[in-house]
Amino acid sequence: MVTYVVLTKFTEQGVRSVKESPKRADAFKQLAKTFGVTVKEILWTQGRYDVVTIVEAPDESSAMSLSLSLSALGNVRTESLRAFSRPRR
């Protein structure tokens, strides 16, 4: 599995309906499943980004497909960072 940290900013559309953000997060988890992606954590944040999400995908193509599908909805724009953990010994 490939781990990603997804940094998210609300668009103007997303800000107008920010109260729906928790429901959209639940819908995102369901959408992720259709791509074989597991959502490990969703954190709403203060500062430069509005939401930080940790996901695990079977491959880069699945992660990219999920990201594009999410962005196409128009509520958020994302920046995905490939994450690496310390090797287990």
mmCIF file with all atom_site columns, C-alpha atoms in Angstrom:
data_model
loop_
_atom_site.group_PDB
_atom_site.id
_atom_site.type_symbol
_atom_site.label_atom_id
_atom_site.label_alt_id
_atom_site.label_comp_id
_atom_site.label_asym_id
_atom_site.label_entity_id
_atom_site.label_seq_id
_atom_site.pdbx_PDB_ins_code
_atom_site.Cartn_x
_atom_site.Cartn_y
_atom_site.Cartn_z
_atom_site.occupancy
_atom_site.B_iso_or_equiv
_atom_site.pdbx_formal_charge
_atom_site.auth_seq_id
_atom_site.auth_comp_id
_atom_site.auth_asym_id
_atom_site.auth_atom_id
_atom_site.pdbx_PDB_model_num
ATOM 1  C CA . MET A 1 1  ? 0.000   0.000  0.000   1.00 0.00 ? 1  MET A CA 1
ATOM 2  C CA . VAL A 1 2  ? 1.098   3.544  -0.771  1.00 0.00 ? 2  VAL A CA 1
ATOM 3  C CA . THR A 1 3  ? 0.527   6.227  1.884   1.00 0.00 ? 3  THR A CA 1
ATOM 4  C CA . TYR A 1 4  ? -0.388  9.814  1.044   1.00 0.00 ? 4  TYR A CA 1
ATOM 5  C CA . VAL A 1 5  ? -0.877  12.954 3.083   1.00 0.00 ? 5  VAL A CA 1
ATOM 6  C CA . VAL A 1 6  ? -3.536  14.987 1.278   1.00 0.00 ? 6  VAL A CA 1
ATOM 7  C CA . LEU A 1 7  ? -3.559  18.730 1.980   1.00 0.00 ? 7  LEU A CA 1
ATOM 8  C CA . THR A 1 8  ? -6.917  20.288 1.177   1.00 0.00 ? 8  THR A CA 1
ATOM 9  C CA . LYS A 1 9  ? -8.247  23.825 0.741   1.00 0.00 ? 9  LYS A CA 1
ATOM 10 C CA . PHE A 1 10 ? -11.920 24.701 0.384   1.00 0.00 ? 10 PHE A CA 1
ATOM 11 C CA . THR A 1 11 ? -12.932 26.415 -2.844  1.00 0.00 ? 11 THR A CA 1
ATOM 12 C CA . GLU A 1 12 ? -15.426 29.287 -2.726  1.00 0.00 ? 12 GLU A CA 1
ATOM 13 C CA . GLN A 1 13 ? -18.157 26.712 -3.391  1.00 0.00 ? 13 GLN A CA 1
ATOM 14 C CA . GLY A 1 14 ? -16.870 24.582 -0.512  1.00 0.00 ? 14 GLY A CA 1
ATOM 15 C CA . VAL A 1 15 ? -16.794 27.537 1.876   1.00 0.00 ? 15 VAL A CA 1
ATOM 16 C CA . ARG A 1 16 ? -20.396 28.477 1.024   1.00 0.00 ? 16 ARG A CA 1
ATOM 17 C CA . SER A 1 17 ? -21.494 25.011 2.144   1.00 0.00 ? 17 SER A CA 1
ATOM 18 C CA . VAL A 1 18 ? -18.883 24.432 4.866   1.00 0.00 ? 18 VAL A CA 1
ATOM 19 C CA . LYS A 1 19 ? -21.559 23.156 7.272   1.00 0.00 ? 19 LYS A CA 1
ATOM 20 C CA . GLU A 1 20 ? -21.870 20.141 4.978   1.00 0.00 ? 20 GLU A CA 1
ATOM 21 C CA . SER A 1 21 ? -18.171 19.319 5.376   1.00 0.00 ? 21 SER A CA 1
ATOM 22 C CA . PRO A 1 22 ? -18.676 16.400 7.823   1.00 0.00 ? 22 PRO A CA 1
ATOM 23 C CA . LYS A 1 23 ? -21.232 14.814 5.469   1.00 0.00 ? 23 LYS A CA 1
ATOM 24 C CA . ARG A 1 24 ? -18.865 15.354 2.528   1.00 0.00 ? 24 ARG A CA 1
ATOM 25 C CA . ALA A 1 25 ? -16.098 13.659 4.543   1.00 0.00 ? 25 ALA A CA 1
ATOM 26 C CA . ASP A 1 26 ? -18.313 10.587 4.995   1.00 0.00 ? 26 ASP A CA 1
ATOM 27 C CA . ALA A 1 27 ? -19.099 10.604 1.274   1.00 0.00 ? 27 ALA A CA 1
ATOM 28 C CA . PHE A 1 28 ? -15.368 10.901 0.535   1.00 0.00 ? 28 PHE A CA 1
ATOM 29 C CA . LYS A 1 29 ? -14.681 7.776  2.596   1.00 0.00 ? 29 LYS A CA 1
ATOM 30 C CA . GLN A 1 30 ? -17.253 5.881  0.542   1.00 0.00 ? 30 GLN A CA 1
ATOM 31 C CA . LEU A 1 31 ? -15.848 7.253  -2.722  1.00 0.00 ? 31 LEU A CA 1
ATOM 32 C CA . ALA A 1 32 ? -12.344 6.201  -1.642  1.00 0.00 ? 32 ALA A CA 1
ATOM 33 C CA . LYS A 1 33 ? -13.519 2.611  -1.177  1.00 0.00 ? 33 LYS A CA 1
ATOM 34 C CA . THR A 1 34 ? -14.589 2.468  -4.829  1.00 0.00 ? 34 THR A CA 1
ATOM 35 C CA . PHE A 1 35 ? -10.934 3.075  -5.770  1.00 0.00 ? 35 PHE A CA 1
ATOM 36 C CA . GLY A 1 36 ? -9.588  0.593  -3.205  1.00 0.00 ? 36 GLY A CA 1
ATOM 37 C CA . VAL A 1 37 ? -8.283  3.468  -1.062  1.00 0.00 ? 37 VAL A CA 1
ATOM 38 C CA . THR A 1 38 ? -8.515  3.439  2.743   1.00 0.00 ? 38 THR A CA 1
ATOM 39 C CA . VAL A 1 39 ? -8.992  6.736  4.576   1.00 0.00 ? 39 VAL A CA 1
ATOM 40 C CA . LYS A 1 40 ? -6.931  6.471  7.762   1.00 0.00 ? 40 LYS A CA 1
ATOM 41 C CA . GLU A 1 41 ? -7.597  9.946  9.178   1.00 0.00 ? 41 GLU A CA 1
ATOM 42 C CA . ILE A 1 42 ? -9.402  13.185 8.330   1.00 0.00 ? 42 ILE A CA 1
ATOM 43 C CA . LEU A 1 43 ? -8.399  16.264 10.310  1.00 0.00 ? 43 LEU A CA 1
ATOM 44 C CA . TRP A 1 44 ? -9.920  19.727 9.970   1.00 0.00 ? 44 TRP A CA 1
ATOM 45 C CA . THR A 1 45 ? -7.140  22.248 10.504  1.00 0.00 ? 45 THR A CA 1
ATOM 46 C CA . GLN A 1 46 ? -6.467  25.939 11.027  1.00 0.00 ? 46 GLN A CA 1
ATOM 47 C CA . GLY A 1 47 ? -3.905  27.724 8.927   1.00 0.00 ? 47 GLY A CA 1
ATOM 48 C CA . ARG A 1 48 ? -2.887  27.350 5.295   1.00 0.00 ? 48 ARG A CA 1
ATOM 49 C CA . TYR A 1 49 ? -4.931  24.185 4.716   1.00 0.00 ? 49 TYR A CA 1
ATOM 50 C CA . ASP A 1 50 ? -8.493  23.450 5.808   1.00 0.00 ? 50 ASP A CA 1
ATOM 51 C CA . VAL A 1 51 ? -8.300  19.658 5.941   1.00 0.00 ? 51 VAL A CA 1
ATOM 52 C CA . VAL A 1 52 ? -5.448  17.145 6.168   1.00 0.00 ? 52 VAL A CA 1
ATOM 53 C CA . THR A 1 53 ? -6.195  13.542 5.243   1.00 0.00 ? 53 THR A CA 1
ATOM 54 C CA . ILE A 1 54 ? -4.083  10.400 5.515   1.00 0.00 ? 54 ILE A CA 1
ATOM 55 C CA . VAL A 1 55 ? -4.944  7.709  2.972   1.00 0.00 ? 55 VAL A CA 1
ATOM 56 C CA . GLU A 1 56 ? -3.521  4.370  1.880   1.00 0.00 ? 56 GLU A CA 1
ATOM 57 C CA . ALA A 1 57 ? -3.904  3.361  -1.759  1.00 0.00 ? 57 ALA A CA 1
ATOM 58 C CA . PRO A 1 58 ? -3.007  0.144  -3.549  1.00 0.00 ? 58 PRO A CA 1
ATOM 59 C CA . ASP A 1 59 ? -1.075  2.154  -6.154  1.00 0.00 ? 59 ASP A CA 1
ATOM 60 C CA . GLU A 1 60 ? -0.468  5.658  -7.465  1.00 0.00 ? 60 GLU A CA 1
ATOM 61 C CA . SER A 1 61 ? -3.130  5.354  -10.152 1.00 0.00 ? 61 SER A CA 1
ATOM 62 C CA . SER A 1 62 ? -5.845  4.677  -7.567  1.00 0.00 ? 62 SER A CA 1
ATOM 63 C CA . ALA A 1 63 ? -4.752  7.632  -5.457  1.00 0.00 ? 63 ALA A CA 1
ATOM 64 C CA . MET A 1 64 ? -4.714  9.947  -8.490  1.00 0.00 ? 64 MET A CA 1
ATOM 65 C CA . SER A 1 65 ? -8.128  8.770  -9.669  1.00 0.00 ? 65 SER A CA 1
ATOM 66 C CA . LEU A 1 66 ? -9.595  9.457  -6.228  1.00 0.00 ? 66 LEU A CA 1
ATOM 67 C CA . SER A 1 67 ? -7.996  12.901 -6.072  1.00 0.00 ? 67 SER A CA 1
ATOM 68 C CA . LEU A 1 68 ? -9.306  13.896 -9.496  1.00 0.00 ? 68 LEU A CA 1
ATOM 69 C CA . SER A 1 69 ? -12.789 12.600 -8.718  1.00 0.00 ? 69 SER A CA 1
ATOM 70 C CA . LEU A 1 70 ? -12.850 14.596 -5.485  1.00 0.00 ? 70 LEU A CA 1
ATOM 71 C CA . SER A 1 71 ? -11.623 17.790 -7.135  1.00 0.00 ? 71 SER A CA 1
ATOM 72 C CA . ALA A 1 72 ? -14.207 17.432 -9.915  1.00 0.00 ? 72 ALA A CA 1
ATOM 73 C CA . LEU A 1 73 ? -16.962 17.913 -7.316  1.00 0.00 ? 73 LEU A CA 1
ATOM 74 C CA . GLY A 1 74 ? -15.784 21.514 -6.904  1.00 0.00 ? 74 GLY A CA 1
ATOM 75 C CA . ASN A 1 75 ? -15.703 21.853 -3.113  1.00 0.00 ? 75 ASN A CA 1
ATOM 76 C CA . VAL A 1 76 ? -11.967 21.438 -2.550  1.00 0.00 ? 76 VAL A CA 1
ATOM 77 C CA . ARG A 1 77 ? -8.565  21.557 -4.205  1.00 0.00 ? 77 ARG A CA 1
ATOM 78 C CA . THR A 1 78 ? -5.947  19.085 -3.045  1.00 0.00 ? 78 THR A CA 1
ATOM 79 C CA . GLU A 1 79 ? -2.211  18.631 -2.925  1.00 0.00 ? 79 GLU A CA 1
ATOM 80 C CA . SER A 1 80 ? -1.063  15.048 -2.373  1.00 0.00 ? 80 SER A CA 1
ATOM 81 C CA . LEU A 1 81 ? 2.240   14.157 -0.762  1.00 0.00 ? 81 LEU A CA 1
ATOM 82 C CA . ARG A 1 82 ? 3.632   10.642 -1.033  1.00 0.00 ? 82 ARG A CA 1
ATOM 83 C CA . ALA A 1 83 ? 4.565   9.596  2.494   1.00 0.00 ? 83 ALA A CA 1
ATOM 84 C CA . PHE A 1 84 ? 7.176   7.108  3.642   1.00 0.00 ? 84 PHE A CA 1
ATOM 85 C CA . SER A 1 85 ? 7.427   5.550  7.076   1.00 0.00 ? 85 SER A CA 1
ATOM 86 C CA . ARG A 1 86 ? 10.542  4.332  8.768   1.00 0.00 ? 86 ARG A CA 1
ATOM 87 C CA . PRO A 1 87 ? 11.443  0.808  7.641   1.00 0.00 ? 87 PRO A CA 1
ATOM 88 C CA . ARG A 1 88 ? 10.466  -1.881 10.145  1.00 0.00 ? 88 ARG A CA 1
ATOM 89 C CA . ARG A 1 89 ? 13.240  -3.982 11.557  1.00 0.00 ? 89 ARG A CA 1
#
